[in-house]
XYZ file of N, CA and C in Angstrom:
405
model
N 40.586 16.204 7.334
C 40.635 17.055 8.493
C 40.285 16.290 9.759
N 39.410 15.342 9.609
C 39.047 14.511 10.757
C 40.277 13.764 11.285
N 41.146 13.318 10.390
C 42.350 12.602 10.816
C 43.289 13.508 11.609
N 43.306 14.781 11.293
C 44.143 15.736 12.031
C 43.646 15.839 13.467
N 42.342 15.898 13.644
C 41.785 15.985 14.996
C 42.091 14.744 15.814
N 42.019 13.573 15.183
C 42.310 12.327 15.901
C 43.786 12.249 16.288
N 44.627 12.874 15.497
C 46.077 12.796 15.691
C 46.575 13.665 16.848
N 45.867 14.740 17.138
C 46.353 15.724 18.110
C 45.558 15.656 19.403
N 46.266 15.423 20.498
C 45.610 15.473 21.795
C 45.166 16.906 22.049
N 43.898 17.070 22.338
C 43.365 18.412 22.561
C 42.808 19.057 21.313
N 42.756 18.320 20.194
C 42.209 18.870 18.959
C 40.720 19.169 19.106
N 40.331 20.375 18.775
C 38.929 20.786 18.880
C 38.262 20.944 17.523
N 39.001 21.464 16.567
C 38.423 21.688 15.253
C 39.498 21.932 14.222
N 39.163 21.638 12.989
C 40.073 21.876 11.876
C 39.223 22.347 10.703
N 39.683 23.395 10.035
C 38.933 23.935 8.902
C 39.889 24.363 7.804
N 39.365 24.382 6.604
C 40.091 24.936 5.465
C 39.245 26.079 4.940
N 39.883 27.253 4.828
C 39.185 28.448 4.356
C 39.782 28.908 3.039
N 38.945 29.513 2.218
C 39.374 30.094 0.953
C 39.897 31.494 1.236
N 41.174 31.723 0.954
C 41.791 33.019 1.237
C 41.311 34.123 0.295
N 40.620 33.773 -0.758
C 40.120 34.796 -1.689
C 38.857 35.455 -1.161
N 37.969 34.655 -0.547
C 36.690 35.227 -0.124
C 36.297 34.881 1.317
N 37.130 34.119 2.014
C 36.832 33.769 3.396
C 35.857 32.616 3.557
N 35.398 32.057 2.451
C 34.454 30.944 2.535
C 35.106 29.688 3.077
N 34.290 28.852 3.688
C 34.783 27.588 4.225
C 34.775 26.521 3.135
N 35.890 25.820 3.019
C 36.002 24.720 2.067
C 35.635 23.409 2.757
N 35.989 23.292 4.020
C 35.679 22.089 4.781
C 35.914 22.307 6.260
N 35.199 21.543 7.089
C 35.294 21.675 8.539
C 35.143 20.311 9.183
N 35.932 20.066 10.217
C 35.744 18.915 11.099
C 35.866 19.440 12.522
N 34.916 19.083 13.368
C 34.979 19.554 14.754
C 34.080 18.699 15.632
N 34.363 18.749 16.937
C 33.607 17.929 17.891
C 33.174 18.750 19.098
N 32.959 20.043 18.911
C 32.637 20.923 20.030
C 31.250 21.522 19.803
N 30.316 21.309 20.737
C 28.951 21.797 20.538
C 28.856 23.315 20.307
N 29.708 24.105 20.949
C 29.597 25.555 20.783
C 30.308 26.067 19.536
N 30.935 25.189 18.761
C 31.506 25.586 17.460
C 30.363 25.583 16.437
N 29.509 26.565 16.544
C 28.371 26.689 15.639
C 28.859 27.122 14.255
N 28.041 26.968 13.230
C 28.439 27.448 11.903
C 28.824 28.935 11.912
N 28.082 29.741 12.655
C 28.386 31.177 12.745
C 29.769 31.403 13.366
N 30.068 30.674 14.426
C 31.358 30.784 15.116
C 32.493 30.366 14.177
N 32.333 29.254 13.481
C 33.373 28.750 12.579
C 33.589 29.720 11.423
N 32.511 30.264 10.875
C 32.657 31.244 9.798
C 33.374 32.497 10.285
N 33.094 32.925 11.508
C 33.767 34.108 12.064
C 35.263 33.853 12.216
N 35.630 32.656 12.672
C 37.049 32.308 12.799
C 37.706 32.295 11.421
N 37.022 31.722 10.441
C 37.580 31.677 9.081
C 37.789 33.093 8.549
N 36.816 33.954 8.723
C 36.923 35.329 8.238
C 38.070 36.062 8.927
N 38.176 35.914 10.244
C 39.260 36.570 10.977
C 40.620 36.028 10.536
N 40.711 34.729 10.316
C 41.974 34.122 9.880
C 42.382 34.648 8.515
N 41.420 34.759 7.617
C 41.709 35.279 6.278
C 42.215 36.715 6.377
N 41.606 37.508 7.246
C 42.057 38.892 7.416
C 43.494 38.956 7.934
N 43.862 38.012 8.796
C 45.237 37.994 9.324
C 46.259 37.677 8.244
N 45.850 36.916 7.239
C 46.766 36.524 6.171
C 46.654 37.409 4.931
N 45.452 37.879 4.618
C 45.244 38.583 3.350
C 44.521 39.912 3.503
N 44.380 40.395 4.723
C 43.693 41.668 4.939
C 44.483 42.842 4.377
N 43.844 43.999 4.227
C 44.492 45.157 3.614
C 45.748 45.623 4.354
N 45.747 45.571 5.658
C 46.929 46.000 6.408
C 48.095 45.049 6.172
N 47.812 43.758 6.138
C 48.850 42.762 5.870
C 49.398 42.959 4.457
N 48.514 43.189 3.489
C 48.948 43.451 2.108
C 49.878 44.662 2.069
N 49.498 45.703 2.780
C 50.307 46.920 2.785
C 51.709 46.645 3.338
N 51.785 45.936 4.444
C 53.090 45.604 5.037
C 53.906 44.732 4.088
N 53.277 43.732 3.493
C 53.991 42.866 2.543
C 54.495 43.674 1.344
N 53.673 44.597 0.859
C 54.101 45.443 -0.255
C 55.284 46.322 0.139
N 55.272 46.853 1.347
C 56.401 47.669 1.819
C 57.677 46.839 1.911
N 57.555 45.625 2.419
C 58.731 44.755 2.551
C 59.307 44.411 1.188
N 58.448 43.976 0.271
C 58.960 43.580 -1.044
C 59.504 44.793 -1.803
N 58.869 45.936 -1.665
C 59.362 47.142 -2.340
C 60.726 47.547 -1.796
N 60.900 47.421 -0.471
C 62.193 47.805 0.114
C 63.324 46.890 -0.354
N 62.960 45.687 -0.761
C 63.963 44.738 -1.271
C 64.128 44.856 -2.785
N 63.276 45.655 -3.408
C 63.312 45.767 -4.854
C 62.694 44.574 -5.554
N 61.878 43.814 -4.826
C 61.226 42.625 -5.379
C 59.801 42.958 -5.802
N 59.241 42.161 -6.701
C 57.823 42.348 -7.039
C 56.959 42.024 -5.814
N 55.807 42.650 -5.749
C 54.894 42.414 -4.635
C 54.502 40.941 -4.581
N 54.521 40.385 -3.379
C 54.093 38.992 -3.198
C 53.559 38.807 -1.792
N 52.797 37.742 -1.606
C 52.259 37.422 -0.291
C 53.342 36.676 0.486
N 53.716 37.181 1.640
C 54.836 36.643 2.399
C 54.410 35.800 3.604
N 53.262 36.103 4.192
C 52.835 35.415 5.411
C 52.381 34.003 5.039
N 53.034 33.007 5.643
C 52.731 31.605 5.347
C 52.128 30.854 6.522
N 52.586 31.171 7.733
C 52.090 30.482 8.927
C 51.898 31.496 10.041
N 50.983 31.137 10.945
C 50.713 32.013 12.071
C 50.152 31.158 13.206
N 50.440 31.582 14.413
C 49.889 30.929 15.590
C 49.231 31.989 16.439
N 48.021 31.697 16.890
C 47.301 32.623 17.750
C 46.874 31.864 19.001
N 47.072 32.486 20.129
C 46.706 31.850 21.387
C 45.644 32.699 22.077
N 44.573 32.054 22.504
C 43.564 32.721 23.312
C 43.675 32.173 24.736
N 42.815 32.606 25.596
C 42.867 32.149 26.987
C 42.752 30.623 27.081
N 41.959 30.011 26.172
C 41.700 28.576 26.275
C 42.145 27.747 25.070
N 42.572 28.399 23.998
C 42.872 27.651 22.778
C 44.162 28.112 22.110
N 44.636 27.266 21.213
C 45.736 27.620 20.320
C 45.223 27.395 18.899
N 45.463 28.353 18.023
C 45.082 28.249 16.619
C 46.362 28.169 15.798
N 46.531 27.075 15.077
C 47.667 26.877 14.173
C 47.142 27.136 12.767
N 47.726 28.085 12.052
C 47.211 28.464 10.737
C 48.337 28.410 9.713
N 48.033 27.833 8.547
C 49.056 27.669 7.514
C 48.430 27.744 6.130
N 49.067 28.525 5.251
C 48.663 28.551 3.846
C 49.104 27.226 3.232
N 48.241 26.622 2.447
C 48.572 25.347 1.814
C 49.672 25.571 0.778
N 50.758 24.801 0.847
C 51.915 25.037 -0.022
C 51.621 25.044 -1.520
N 50.822 24.107 -1.995
C 50.530 24.033 -3.425
C 49.194 24.662 -3.802
N 48.529 25.233 -2.814
C 47.244 25.915 -3.030
C 47.251 27.191 -2.196
N 47.976 28.218 -2.659
C 48.112 29.436 -1.853
C 46.812 30.206 -1.645
N 45.734 29.731 -2.233
C 44.432 30.350 -2.009
C 43.683 29.685 -0.854
N 44.293 28.666 -0.217
C 43.635 27.928 0.858
C 44.443 27.992 2.149
N 43.724 28.088 3.245
C 44.324 28.195 4.573
C 43.765 27.102 5.464
N 44.640 26.338 6.103
C 44.192 25.343 7.068
C 44.338 25.950 8.464
N 43.318 25.721 9.296
C 43.316 26.216 10.678
C 43.014 25.037 11.589
N 43.934 24.766 12.514
C 43.731 23.729 13.531
C 43.559 24.441 14.861
N 42.479 24.122 15.570
C 42.219 24.704 16.882
C 42.343 23.601 17.920
N 43.144 23.887 18.959
C 43.372 22.910 20.027
C 43.182 23.578 21.385
N 43.190 22.758 22.422
C 43.191 23.294 23.776
C 44.579 23.853 24.085
N 44.685 24.639 25.118
C 45.977 25.217 25.501
C 46.973 24.162 25.964
N 46.493 22.989 26.348
C 47.381 21.930 26.804
C 48.091 21.187 25.681
N 47.730 21.451 24.445
C 48.343 20.762 23.312
C 49.787 21.220 23.145
N 50.659 20.277 22.902
C 52.061 20.583 22.628
C 52.151 21.402 21.342
N 52.911 22.501 21.382
C 53.081 23.325 20.185
C 53.703 22.523 19.051
N 54.676 21.696 19.386
C 55.324 20.871 18.363
C 54.345 19.910 17.716
N 53.502 19.290 18.513
C 52.513 18.355 17.965
C 51.468 19.091 17.136
N 51.061 20.262 17.593
C 50.083 21.042 16.840
C 50.620 21.437 15.474
N 51.864 21.918 15.441
C 52.452 22.299 14.150
C 52.715 21.083 13.276
N 53.157 19.990 13.870
C 53.402 18.779 13.081
C 52.103 18.302 12.433
N 51.020 18.302 13.192
C 49.729 17.867 12.649
C 49.237 18.827 11.575
N 49.408 20.120 11.790
C 48.974 21.110 10.802
C 49.736 20.908 9.497
N 51.033 20.723 9.593
C 51.846 20.538 8.379
C 51.553 19.195 7.707
N 51.290 18.159 8.498
C 50.962 16.851 7.908
C 49.582 16.851 7.274
N 48.720 17.765 7.694
C 47.363 17.810 7.139
C 47.380 18.029 5.629
N 48.472 18.588 5.134
C 48.619 18.827 3.695
C 48.415 17.523 2.921
N 48.903 16.429 3.463
C 48.813 15.128 2.789
C 47.356 14.753 2.529
N 46.472 15.046 3.490
C 45.054 14.703 3.338
C 44.269 15.769 2.589
N 44.627 17.027 2.772
C 43.816 18.128 2.249
C 44.142 18.467 0.800
N 45.414 18.440 0.423
C 45.768 18.863 -0.934
C 45.111 18.028 -2.036
N 44.981 16.704 -1.902
C 44.272 15.955 -2.961
C 42.821 16.435 -3.146
N 42.170 16.807 -2.055
C 40.801 17.328 -2.143
C 40.796 18.654 -2.893
N 41.761 19.530 -2.571
C 41.865 20.809 -3.268
C 42.218 20.623 -4.728
N 43.085 19.640 -5.012
C 43.421 19.338 -6.415
C 42.174 18.939 -7.181
N 41.373 18.080 -6.578
C 40.141 17.607 -7.212
C 39.169 18.757 -7.435
N 39.039 19.632 -6.450
C 38.146 20.783 -6.581
C 38.626 21.706 -7.703
N 39.941 21.872 -7.841
C 40.497 22.713 -8.897
C 40.173 22.132 -10.262
N 40.231 20.818 -10.381
C 39.929 20.149 -11.656
C 38.464 20.348 -12.040
N 37.584 20.273 -11.045
C 36.157 20.424 -11.297
C 35.847 21.854 -11.744
N 36.528 22.832 -11.161
C 36.275 24.238 -11.486
C 36.768 24.621 -12.874
N 37.667 23.867 -13.442
C 38.206 24.194 -14.763
C 37.274 23.866 -15.841
């Protein structure tokens, strides 16, 4: 995650959250006001955007209307605040994990998404290792 921050101009923080319980798997950041409480709140809010009850309901309605089995459909999301951009993506081979990159508003959207998607290269081996330990 540290490499993602170095790669993106305006990178403020990068975290991986567990989509099952909202817990933090890892964090890299260089901002004094990104306290543990603040980072946990962002992780919890991000998880709700991807796996909250309202999102589940909408996904169930979509899949039911197509005659498909229920599945999680939301894979990526971008949120912009007055001062930041949040790039969020479910890890492709670990659908229980969400990477969140936070940048300044001056960061190029293309660069932010490219860095978020490339973060998979660094993060997935760590998640693979954690999965092996849990077994």
